[in-house]
Amino acid sequence: MEHQLLGYEHEMYRLDHAEHIAGRLDRVAPRILRTRQNLMTRPPKQIRPYLRRAGFEYVAYMVEFEHDWSLASALIERWRPESHTFHLPCGEMTITLQDVAYQLGLRIDGDPVSGCIDGWEQHYQGWTIEVLCEQILGVVPSPEDRQSQTKWTVKLTWFHNTVCGEVEQDAKEDRLMRYTRGYIMSLIGGILFSDASDSQVHIRWLPLLEDLDACGRLSWSSAVLAWLYRQMCQATEHGQRNLGGCVSLMLSWAYHRIPLVRPDGFDARRFSLVISILCPL
């Protein structure tokens, strides 16, 4: 394996230089996963080095993962909020931090993912939200592009149409950096931290993307798993019809951990790391 191109060979979750599962999706038929809004595409080659710096290189492959909602519903029926485990006939199982790292390639160790919703001027040297957007993205969402005129929950279509439009072959670094931040915001709102609507993302994530190197040192795996647990617990409540969180992670975990639920043709995709865990020599 060409692990020298990945840039993660010294991280704590890289065992024996095995590839992350999402990293194999660029070399197999796109049978697994697609975002519900079906707006995102694979990132252009020009921004992949920037995605690698931010730690989101492998997550970008998950935009072509196709959601099996029948399986997702069946798993939620077996989810128990009091223990955060799936109760199956064979026993209890759950998604762990190790699974998140192996499935998505996100960092386990590092500083926690945190931010603020109010009081932006206090936390960001007197900058308003408009100034932050102009500085980091180069453009400010209009009130029509937000959930409401008073809230800063921005529609994912705005990032797709405005920030992540066609990128020029000779684009300069500033343009590629802004494209990368917009693309990551779409990943956050559409895949990693989606809510039940799956159509918007709060602007509070944006300051974390100002410095891509610092972004890559955050413990994104912990935040993704905590948010998925929360969304699965909410989905078990009576009357809930939608499921937020990283559904792609939950389904991909099920395909690898529960062989009986794998889709047709899945056995043709060999992920060496998962096979070594499930079938140790």
PDB file of C-alpha atoms in Angstrom:
ATOM      1  CA  MET A   1       0.000   0.000   0.000  1.00  0.00           C
ATOM      2  CA  GLU A   2       1.202   3.484  -0.792  1.00  0.00           C
ATOM      3  CA  HIS A   3       1.029   4.641   2.802  1.00  0.00           C
ATOM      4  CA  GLN A   4       3.667   7.286   2.235  1.00  0.00           C
ATOM      5  CA  LEU A   5       1.097   9.294   0.262  1.00  0.00           C
ATOM      6  CA  LEU A   6      -1.469   9.278   3.051  1.00  0.00           C
ATOM      7  CA  GLY A   7       0.329  11.419   5.597  1.00  0.00           C
ATOM      8  CA  TYR A   8      -1.117   9.576   8.624  1.00  0.00           C
ATOM      9  CA  GLU A   9       1.494   6.873   9.158  1.00  0.00           C
ATOM     10  CA  HIS A  10       2.562   8.271  12.542  1.00  0.00           C
ATOM     11  CA  GLU A  11      -0.917   8.679  14.062  1.00  0.00           C
ATOM     12  CA  MET A  12      -1.964   6.502  16.998  1.00  0.00           C
ATOM     13  CA  TYR A  13      -4.804   4.799  15.118  1.00  0.00           C
ATOM     14  CA  ARG A  14      -2.643   3.707  12.173  1.00  0.00           C
ATOM     15  CA  LEU A  15      -1.950   0.058  12.963  1.00  0.00           C
ATOM     16  CA  ASP A  16       0.488  -1.689  10.614  1.00  0.00           C
ATOM     17  CA  HIS A  17      -0.020   1.063   8.028  1.00  0.00           C
ATOM     18  CA  ALA A  18      -3.434  -0.324   7.051  1.00  0.00           C
ATOM     19  CA  GLU A  19      -5.731   1.823   4.958  1.00  0.00           C
ATOM     20  CA  HIS A  20      -8.851   3.459   6.296  1.00  0.00           C
ATOM     21  CA  ILE A  21     -12.009   1.906   4.916  1.00  0.00           C
ATOM     22  CA  ALA A  22     -13.255   5.132   3.354  1.00  0.00           C
ATOM     23  CA  GLY A  23      -9.918   5.459   1.594  1.00  0.00           C
ATOM     24  CA  ARG A  24     -10.721   2.393  -0.502  1.00  0.00           C
ATOM     25  CA  LEU A  25     -13.898   3.892  -1.953  1.00  0.00           C
ATOM     26  CA  ASP A  26     -11.966   5.648  -4.709  1.00  0.00           C
ATOM     27  CA  ARG A  27     -10.994   2.281  -6.187  1.00  0.00           C
ATOM     28  CA  VAL A  28     -14.282   0.376  -6.049  1.00  0.00           C
ATOM     29  CA  ALA A  29     -17.646   0.757  -7.712  1.00  0.00           C
ATOM     30  CA  PRO A  30     -19.672   3.447  -5.869  1.00  0.00           C
ATOM     31  CA  ARG A  31     -22.261   1.054  -4.419  1.00  0.00           C
ATOM     32  CA  ILE A  32     -22.038   2.481  -0.903  1.00  0.00           C
ATOM     33  CA  LEU A  33     -23.330   5.835   0.161  1.00  0.00           C
ATOM     34  CA  ARG A  34     -24.531   9.124  -1.152  1.00  0.00           C
ATOM     35  CA  THR A  35     -25.725  12.203   0.703  1.00  0.00           C
ATOM     36  CA  ARG A  36     -29.477  12.544   1.024  1.00  0.00           C
ATOM     37  CA  GLN A  37     -29.520  15.842  -0.817  1.00  0.00           C
ATOM     38  CA  ASN A  38     -27.245  14.360  -3.512  1.00  0.00           C
ATOM     39  CA  LEU A  39     -25.490  17.703  -4.006  1.00  0.00           C
ATOM     40  CA  MET A  40     -21.913  16.883  -3.097  1.00  0.00           C
ATOM     41  CA  THR A  41     -19.366  15.286  -5.378  1.00  0.00           C
ATOM     42  CA  ARG A  42     -15.847  14.095  -4.788  1.00  0.00           C
ATOM     43  CA  PRO A  43     -13.463  16.962  -4.164  1.00  0.00           C
ATOM     44  CA  PRO A  44     -11.288  18.259  -7.006  1.00  0.00           C
ATOM     45  CA  LYS A  45      -7.680  17.144  -6.917  1.00  0.00           C
ATOM     46  CA  GLN A  46      -6.468  20.671  -6.177  1.00  0.00           C
ATOM     47  CA  ILE A  47      -8.002  20.714  -2.681  1.00  0.00           C
ATOM     48  CA  ARG A  48      -7.106  17.183  -1.575  1.00  0.00           C
ATOM     49  CA  PRO A  49      -3.808  18.276   0.042  1.00  0.00           C
ATOM     50  CA  TYR A  50      -5.769  20.861   2.052  1.00  0.00           C
ATOM     51  CA  LEU A  51      -8.354  18.261   3.087  1.00  0.00           C
ATOM     52  CA  ARG A  52      -5.476  16.071   4.230  1.00  0.00           C
ATOM     53  CA  ARG A  53      -4.099  18.882   6.397  1.00  0.00           C
ATOM     54  CA  ALA A  54      -7.520  19.356   7.988  1.00  0.00           C
ATOM     55  CA  GLY A  55      -7.969  15.596   8.559  1.00  0.00           C
ATOM     56  CA  PHE A  56     -10.993  15.183   6.259  1.00  0.00           C
ATOM     57  CA  GLU A  57      -9.374  13.465   3.274  1.00  0.00           C
ATOM     58  CA  TYR A  58     -11.102  10.124   3.793  1.00  0.00           C
ATOM     59  CA  VAL A  59     -14.485  11.528   4.810  1.00  0.00           C
ATOM     60  CA  ALA A  60     -14.707  13.116   1.357  1.00  0.00           C
ATOM     61  CA  TYR A  61     -15.051   9.653  -0.183  1.00  0.00           C
ATOM     62  CA  MET A  62     -18.260   9.061   1.767  1.00  0.00           C
ATOM     63  CA  VAL A  63     -20.263  11.442  -0.425  1.00  0.00           C
ATOM     64  CA  GLU A  64     -20.968   8.464  -2.713  1.00  0.00           C
ATOM     65  CA  PHE A  65     -22.277   6.216   0.053  1.00  0.00           C
ATOM     66  CA  GLU A  66     -25.842   5.056  -0.608  1.00  0.00           C
ATOM     67  CA  HIS A  67     -28.086   4.939   2.468  1.00  0.00           C
ATOM     68  CA  ASP A  68     -30.039   1.742   3.158  1.00  0.00           C
ATOM     69  CA  TRP A  69     -32.880   3.208   5.205  1.00  0.00           C
ATOM     70  CA  SER A  70     -34.490  -0.185   5.858  1.00  0.00           C
ATOM     71  CA  LEU A  71     -31.307  -1.345   7.577  1.00  0.00           C
ATOM     72  CA  ALA A  72     -30.961   1.978   9.405  1.00  0.00           C
ATOM     73  CA  SER A  73     -34.520   1.636  10.746  1.00  0.00           C
ATOM     74  CA  ALA A  74     -33.864  -1.952  11.838  1.00  0.00           C
ATOM     75  CA  LEU A  75     -30.723  -0.903  13.711  1.00  0.00           C
ATOM     76  CA  ILE A  76     -32.553   1.920  15.498  1.00  0.00           C
ATOM     77  CA  GLU A  77     -35.207  -0.574  16.609  1.00  0.00           C
ATOM     78  CA  ARG A  78     -32.407  -2.485  18.331  1.00  0.00           C
ATOM     79  CA  TRP A  79     -30.711   0.591  19.842  1.00  0.00           C
ATOM     80  CA  ARG A  80     -30.975   1.049  23.618  1.00  0.00           C
ATOM     81  CA  PRO A  81     -30.274   4.622  24.841  1.00  0.00           C
ATOM     82  CA  GLU A  82     -29.628   3.527  28.431  1.00  0.00           C
ATOM     83  CA  SER A  83     -26.560   1.487  27.410  1.00  0.00           C
ATOM     84  CA  HIS A  84     -25.696   2.999  23.996  1.00  0.00           C
ATOM     85  CA  THR A  85     -25.631  -0.467  22.461  1.00  0.00           C
ATOM     86  CA  PHE A  86     -27.481  -2.463  19.822  1.00  0.00           C
ATOM     87  CA  HIS A  87     -29.335  -5.397  21.394  1.00  0.00           C
ATOM     88  CA  LEU A  88     -29.015  -8.241  18.882  1.00  0.00           C
ATOM     89  CA  PRO A  89     -29.857 -11.953  19.104  1.00  0.00           C
ATOM     90  CA  CYS A  90     -26.130 -12.695  19.369  1.00  0.00           C
ATOM     91  CA  GLY A  91     -25.582 -10.159  22.151  1.00  0.00           C
ATOM     92  CA  GLU A  92     -24.813  -6.453  22.527  1.00  0.00           C
ATOM     93  CA  MET A  93     -22.692  -4.477  20.045  1.00  0.00           C
ATOM     94  CA  THR A  94     -21.856  -0.805  19.617  1.00  0.00           C
ATOM     95  CA  ILE A  95     -19.854   1.629  17.516  1.00  0.00           C
ATOM     96  CA  THR A  96     -16.584   2.630  19.171  1.00  0.00           C
ATOM     97  CA  LEU A  97     -13.976   5.332  18.648  1.00  0.00           C
ATOM     98  CA  GLN A  98     -11.783   2.736  16.987  1.00  0.00           C
ATOM     99  CA  ASP A  99     -14.560   2.091  14.464  1.00  0.00           C
ATOM    100  CA  VAL A 100     -14.856   5.805  13.697  1.00  0.00           C
ATOM    101  CA  ALA A 101     -11.109   6.094  13.102  1.00  0.00           C
ATOM    102  CA  TYR A 102     -10.972   2.997  10.904  1.00  0.00           C
ATOM    103  CA  GLN A 103     -14.123   3.817   8.958  1.00  0.00           C
ATOM    104  CA  LEU A 104     -13.612   7.548   8.418  1.00  0.00           C
ATOM    105  CA  GLY A 105      -9.942   8.177   9.135  1.00  0.00           C
ATOM    106  CA  LEU A 106     -10.724  10.905  11.676  1.00  0.00           C
ATOM    107  CA  ARG A 107      -8.405  11.647  14.558  1.00  0.00           C
ATOM    108  CA  ILE A 108      -9.059  10.103  17.986  1.00  0.00           C
ATOM    109  CA  ASP A 109      -6.604  11.975  20.174  1.00  0.00           C
ATOM    110  CA  GLY A 110      -6.173  15.739  20.327  1.00  0.00           C
ATOM    111  CA  ASP A 111      -8.081  18.739  21.615  1.00  0.00           C
ATOM    112  CA  PRO A 112     -11.878  18.527  21.881  1.00  0.00           C
ATOM    113  CA  VAL A 113     -14.084  20.018  19.188  1.00  0.00           C
ATOM    114  CA  SER A 114     -15.793  23.056  20.714  1.00  0.00           C
ATOM    115  CA  GLY A 115     -17.089  26.497  19.821  1.00  0.00           C
ATOM    116  CA  CYS A 116     -19.670  29.131  20.613  1.00  0.00           C
ATOM    117  CA  ILE A 117     -23.081  30.101  19.311  1.00  0.00           C
ATOM    118  CA  ASP A 118     -23.430  33.531  20.934  1.00  0.00           C
ATOM    119  CA  GLY A 119     -20.944  36.224  21.866  1.00  0.00           C
ATOM    120  CA  TRP A 120     -18.767  36.011  18.780  1.00  0.00           C
ATOM    121  CA  GLU A 121     -17.124  39.363  19.469  1.00  0.00           C
ATOM    122  CA  GLN A 122     -15.868  38.105  22.848  1.00  0.00           C
ATOM    123  CA  HIS A 123     -14.301  34.949  21.460  1.00  0.00           C
ATOM    124  CA  TYR A 124     -12.882  36.247  18.170  1.00  0.00           C
ATOM    125  CA  GLN A 125     -11.185  39.541  18.958  1.00  0.00           C
ATOM    126  CA  GLY A 126     -14.218  41.694  18.323  1.00  0.00           C
ATOM    127  CA  TRP A 127     -15.034  40.171  14.933  1.00  0.00           C
ATOM    128  CA  THR A 128     -18.689  39.808  14.010  1.00  0.00           C
ATOM    129  CA  ILE A 129     -20.049  36.763  12.196  1.00  0.00           C
ATOM    130  CA  GLU A 130     -20.122  38.753   8.961  1.00  0.00           C
ATOM    131  CA  VAL A 131     -16.442  39.663   9.299  1.00  0.00           C
ATOM    132  CA  LEU A 132     -15.526  36.028  10.053  1.00  0.00           C
ATOM    133  CA  CYS A 133     -17.388  34.779   6.990  1.00  0.00           C
ATOM    134  CA  GLU A 134     -15.750  37.396   4.782  1.00  0.00           C
ATOM    135  CA  GLN A 135     -12.310  36.576   6.175  1.00  0.00           C
ATOM    136  CA  ILE A 136     -12.583  32.767   6.018  1.00  0.00           C
ATOM    137  CA  LEU A 137     -14.944  32.172   3.073  1.00  0.00           C
ATOM    138  CA  GLY A 138     -14.625  35.415   1.118  1.00  0.00           C
ATOM    139  CA  VAL A 139     -18.405  35.822   1.016  1.00  0.00           C
ATOM    140  CA  VAL A 140     -21.243  36.329   3.525  1.00  0.00           C
ATOM    141  CA  PRO A 141     -24.531  34.377   3.398  1.00  0.00           C
ATOM    142  CA  SER A 142     -27.542  36.593   2.835  1.00  0.00           C
ATOM    143  CA  PRO A 143     -30.648  36.326   5.064  1.00  0.00           C
ATOM    144  CA  GLU A 144     -32.333  34.324   2.267  1.00  0.00           C
ATOM    145  CA  ASP A 145     -29.574  31.714   2.493  1.00  0.00           C
ATOM    146  CA  ARG A 146     -30.104  31.181   6.230  1.00  0.00           C
ATOM    147  CA  GLN A 147     -32.764  29.413   8.243  1.00  0.00           C
ATOM    148  CA  SER A 148     -34.034  32.811   9.388  1.00  0.00           C
ATOM    149  CA  GLN A 149     -32.839  36.406   9.541  1.00  0.00           C
ATOM    150  CA  THR A 150     -31.915  36.038  13.219  1.00  0.00           C
ATOM    151  CA  LYS A 151     -30.251  32.592  13.094  1.00  0.00           C
ATOM    152  CA  TRP A 152     -26.956  31.652  11.465  1.00  0.00           C
ATOM    153  CA  THR A 153     -27.902  28.171  10.330  1.00  0.00           C
ATOM    154  CA  VAL A 154     -26.903  28.291   6.650  1.00  0.00           C
ATOM    155  CA  LYS A 155     -28.416  26.183   3.900  1.00  0.00           C
ATOM    156  CA  LEU A 156     -26.069  23.574   2.418  1.00  0.00           C
ATOM    157  CA  THR A 157     -27.159  24.610  -1.065  1.00  0.00           C
ATOM    158  CA  TRP A 158     -25.519  27.990  -0.468  1.00  0.00           C
ATOM    159  CA  PHE A 159     -22.121  26.364   0.126  1.00  0.00           C
ATOM    160  CA  HIS A 160     -22.614  24.141  -2.909  1.00  0.00           C
ATOM    161  CA  ASN A 161     -23.621  26.961  -5.255  1.00  0.00           C
ATOM    162  CA  THR A 162     -21.569  29.881  -3.917  1.00  0.00           C
ATOM    163  CA  VAL A 163     -18.402  28.715  -2.162  1.00  0.00           C
ATOM    164  CA  CYS A 164     -17.842  25.340  -3.843  1.00  0.00           C
ATOM    165  CA  GLY A 165     -18.561  26.228  -7.444  1.00  0.00           C
ATOM    166  CA  GLU A 166     -16.329  25.416 -10.376  1.00  0.00           C
ATOM    167  CA  VAL A 167     -12.675  25.675  -9.368  1.00  0.00           C
ATOM    168  CA  GLU A 168     -10.178  26.923 -11.939  1.00  0.00           C
ATOM    169  CA  GLN A 169      -7.166  24.820 -12.898  1.00  0.00           C
ATOM    170  CA  ASP A 170      -4.832  27.708 -12.070  1.00  0.00           C
ATOM    171  CA  ALA A 171      -6.666  28.727  -8.885  1.00  0.00           C
ATOM    172  CA  LYS A 172      -4.477  30.435  -6.292  1.00  0.00           C
ATOM    173  CA  GLU A 173      -4.017  29.207  -2.734  1.00  0.00           C
ATOM    174  CA  ASP A 174      -6.521  31.663  -1.228  1.00  0.00           C
ATOM    175  CA  ARG A 175      -9.233  30.390  -3.555  1.00  0.00           C
ATOM    176  CA  LEU A 176      -8.395  26.733  -2.817  1.00  0.00           C
ATOM    177  CA  MET A 177      -8.374  27.364   0.926  1.00  0.00           C
ATOM    178  CA  ARG A 178     -11.825  28.957   0.802  1.00  0.00           C
ATOM    179  CA  TYR A 179     -13.140  26.146  -1.382  1.00  0.00           C
ATOM    180  CA  THR A 180     -11.767  23.610   1.118  1.00  0.00           C
ATOM    181  CA  ARG A 181     -13.439  25.331   4.064  1.00  0.00           C
ATOM    182  CA  GLY A 182     -16.754  25.457   2.228  1.00  0.00           C
ATOM    183  CA  TYR A 183     -16.422  21.811   1.262  1.00  0.00           C
ATOM    184  CA  ILE A 184     -15.693  20.789   4.852  1.00  0.00           C
ATOM    185  CA  MET A 185     -18.698  22.793   6.058  1.00  0.00           C
ATOM    186  CA  SER A 186     -20.808  20.770   3.616  1.00  0.00           C
ATOM    187  CA  LEU A 187     -19.293  17.539   4.958  1.00  0.00           C
ATOM    188  CA  ILE A 188     -20.060  18.628   8.513  1.00  0.00           C
ATOM    189  CA  GLY A 189     -23.668  19.590   7.813  1.00  0.00           C
ATOM    190  CA  GLY A 190     -24.446  16.865   5.280  1.00  0.00           C
ATOM    191  CA  ILE A 191     -22.582  13.819   6.621  1.00  0.00           C
ATOM    192  CA  LEU A 192     -20.780  14.086   9.963  1.00  0.00           C
ATOM    193  CA  PHE A 193     -23.057  16.274  12.109  1.00  0.00           C
ATOM    194  CA  SER A 194     -26.278  16.316  10.138  1.00  0.00           C
ATOM    195  CA  ASP A 195     -29.543  16.916  11.944  1.00  0.00           C
ATOM    196  CA  ALA A 196     -32.881  15.386  11.020  1.00  0.00           C
ATOM    197  CA  SER A 197     -33.399  17.924   8.205  1.00  0.00           C
ATOM    198  CA  ASP A 198     -29.977  17.237   6.640  1.00  0.00           C
ATOM    199  CA  SER A 199     -30.142  20.490   4.685  1.00  0.00           C
ATOM    200  CA  GLN A 200     -28.290  23.082   6.768  1.00  0.00           C
ATOM    201  CA  VAL A 201     -25.238  23.675   8.934  1.00  0.00           C
ATOM    202  CA  HIS A 202     -24.585  26.169  11.723  1.00  0.00           C
ATOM    203  CA  ILE A 203     -21.889  28.747  11.069  1.00  0.00           C
ATOM    204  CA  ARG A 204     -20.347  28.043  14.519  1.00  0.00           C
ATOM    205  CA  TRP A 205     -18.164  25.358  12.900  1.00  0.00           C
ATOM    206  CA  LEU A 206     -16.485  27.867  10.609  1.00  0.00           C
ATOM    207  CA  PRO A 207     -13.847  29.316  13.023  1.00  0.00           C
ATOM    208  CA  LEU A 208     -12.464  25.801  13.549  1.00  0.00           C
ATOM    209  CA  LEU A 209     -11.511  25.750   9.855  1.00  0.00           C
ATOM    210  CA  GLU A 210      -9.559  29.000   9.816  1.00  0.00           C
ATOM    211  CA  ASP A 211      -6.276  27.178  10.517  1.00  0.00           C
ATOM    212  CA  LEU A 212      -6.380  23.828   8.682  1.00  0.00           C
ATOM    213  CA  ASP A 213      -3.358  22.465  10.535  1.00  0.00           C
ATOM    214  CA  ALA A 214      -4.973  23.218  13.911  1.00  0.00           C
ATOM    215  CA  CYS A 215      -8.218  21.718  12.598  1.00  0.00           C
ATOM    216  CA  GLY A 216      -6.382  18.492  11.804  1.00  0.00           C
ATOM    217  CA  ARG A 217      -5.225  18.199  15.418  1.00  0.00           C
ATOM    218  CA  LEU A 218      -8.763  18.139  16.865  1.00  0.00           C
ATOM    219  CA  SER A 219     -10.448  14.967  18.081  1.00  0.00           C
ATOM    220  CA  TRP A 220     -13.151  14.854  15.413  1.00  0.00           C
ATOM    221  CA  SER A 221     -13.841  11.139  15.995  1.00  0.00           C
ATOM    222  CA  SER A 222     -15.046  11.818  19.543  1.00  0.00           C
ATOM    223  CA  ALA A 223     -17.408  14.567  18.416  1.00  0.00           C
ATOM    224  CA  VAL A 224     -18.802  12.534  15.491  1.00  0.00           C
ATOM    225  CA  LEU A 225     -19.482   9.501  17.685  1.00  0.00           C
ATOM    226  CA  ALA A 226     -21.073  11.560  20.464  1.00  0.00           C
ATOM    227  CA  TRP A 227     -23.367  13.301  17.960  1.00  0.00           C
ATOM    228  CA  LEU A 228     -24.336   9.974  16.336  1.00  0.00           C
ATOM    229  CA  TYR A 229     -25.174   8.493  19.745  1.00  0.00           C
ATOM    230  CA  ARG A 230     -27.343  11.504  20.533  1.00  0.00           C
ATOM    231  CA  GLN A 231     -29.187  11.342  17.220  1.00  0.00           C
ATOM    232  CA  MET A 232     -29.792   7.595  17.501  1.00  0.00           C
ATOM    233  CA  CYS A 233     -31.179   8.062  21.016  1.00  0.00           C
ATOM    234  CA  GLN A 234     -33.543  10.774  19.774  1.00  0.00           C
ATOM    235  CA  ALA A 235     -34.633   8.564  16.869  1.00  0.00           C
ATOM    236  CA  THR A 236     -35.902   5.922  19.318  1.00  0.00           C
ATOM    237  CA  GLU A 237     -38.492   8.327  20.739  1.00  0.00           C
ATOM    238  CA  HIS A 238     -42.096   7.781  19.749  1.00  0.00           C
ATOM    239  CA  GLY A 239     -43.154   9.837  16.726  1.00  0.00           C
ATOM    240  CA  GLN A 240     -39.633  10.425  15.382  1.00  0.00           C
ATOM    241  CA  ARG A 241     -39.474   9.897  11.620  1.00  0.00           C
ATOM    242  CA  ASN A 242     -35.977  11.136  10.750  1.00  0.00           C
ATOM    243  CA  LEU A 243     -32.465  10.154  11.749  1.00  0.00           C
ATOM    244  CA  GLY A 244     -29.560  12.590  11.966  1.00  0.00           C
ATOM    245  CA  GLY A 245     -25.903  12.013  12.666  1.00  0.00           C
ATOM    246  CA  CYS A 246     -23.389  10.186  10.506  1.00  0.00           C
ATOM    247  CA  VAL A 247     -25.712   7.515   9.120  1.00  0.00           C
ATOM    248  CA  SER A 248     -22.952   6.552   6.695  1.00  0.00           C
ATOM    249  CA  LEU A 249     -20.779   5.522   9.649  1.00  0.00           C
ATOM    250  CA  MET A 250     -23.526   3.458  11.238  1.00  0.00           C
ATOM    251  CA  LEU A 251     -24.284   1.564   8.023  1.00  0.00           C
ATOM    252  CA  SER A 252     -20.652   1.031   7.073  1.00  0.00           C
ATOM    253  CA  TRP A 253     -20.004  -0.277  10.594  1.00  0.00           C
ATOM    254  CA  ALA A 254     -22.918  -2.701  10.232  1.00  0.00           C
ATOM    255  CA  TYR A 255     -21.662  -3.963   6.856  1.00  0.00           C
ATOM    256  CA  HIS A 256     -18.296  -4.838   8.360  1.00  0.00           C
ATOM    257  CA  ARG A 257     -19.372  -6.099  11.769  1.00  0.00           C
ATOM    258  CA  ILE A 258     -22.580  -7.958  10.846  1.00  0.00           C
ATOM    259  CA  PRO A 259     -21.971 -10.041   7.679  1.00  0.00           C
ATOM    260  CA  LEU A 260     -25.652 -11.016   7.272  1.00  0.00           C
ATOM    261  CA  VAL A 261     -26.691  -7.418   6.472  1.00  0.00           C
ATOM    262  CA  ARG A 262     -24.057  -6.769   3.803  1.00  0.00           C
ATOM    263  CA  PRO A 263     -25.418  -5.765   0.370  1.00  0.00           C
ATOM    264  CA  ASP A 264     -24.923  -7.962  -2.684  1.00  0.00           C
ATOM    265  CA  GLY A 265     -21.408  -7.796  -4.044  1.00  0.00           C
ATOM    266  CA  PHE A 266     -19.937  -6.399  -0.840  1.00  0.00           C
ATOM    267  CA  ASP A 267     -17.672  -9.416  -0.364  1.00  0.00           C
ATOM    268  CA  ALA A 268     -15.745  -8.347  -3.463  1.00  0.00           C
ATOM    269  CA  ARG A 269     -14.461  -5.310  -1.563  1.00  0.00           C
ATOM    270  CA  ARG A 270     -11.665  -6.511   0.669  1.00  0.00           C
ATOM    271  CA  PHE A 271     -10.584  -4.190   3.455  1.00  0.00           C
ATOM    272  CA  SER A 272      -7.445  -5.724   4.906  1.00  0.00           C
ATOM    273  CA  LEU A 273      -7.725  -3.984   8.283  1.00  0.00           C
ATOM    274  CA  VAL A 274     -11.276  -5.169   8.977  1.00  0.00           C
ATOM    275  CA  ILE A 275     -10.499  -8.721   7.877  1.00  0.00           C
ATOM    276  CA  SER A 276      -7.468  -8.821  10.182  1.00  0.00           C
ATOM    277  CA  ILE A 277      -9.630  -7.668  13.111  1.00  0.00           C
ATOM    278  CA  LEU A 278     -12.549 -10.030  12.511  1.00  0.00           C
ATOM    279  CA  CYS A 279     -10.431 -13.010  11.420  1.00  0.00           C
ATOM    280  CA  PRO A 280      -7.112 -12.780  13.289  1.00  0.00           C
ATOM    281  CA  LEU A 281      -4.385 -15.115  12.169  1.00  0.00           C
TER     282      LEU A 281
END
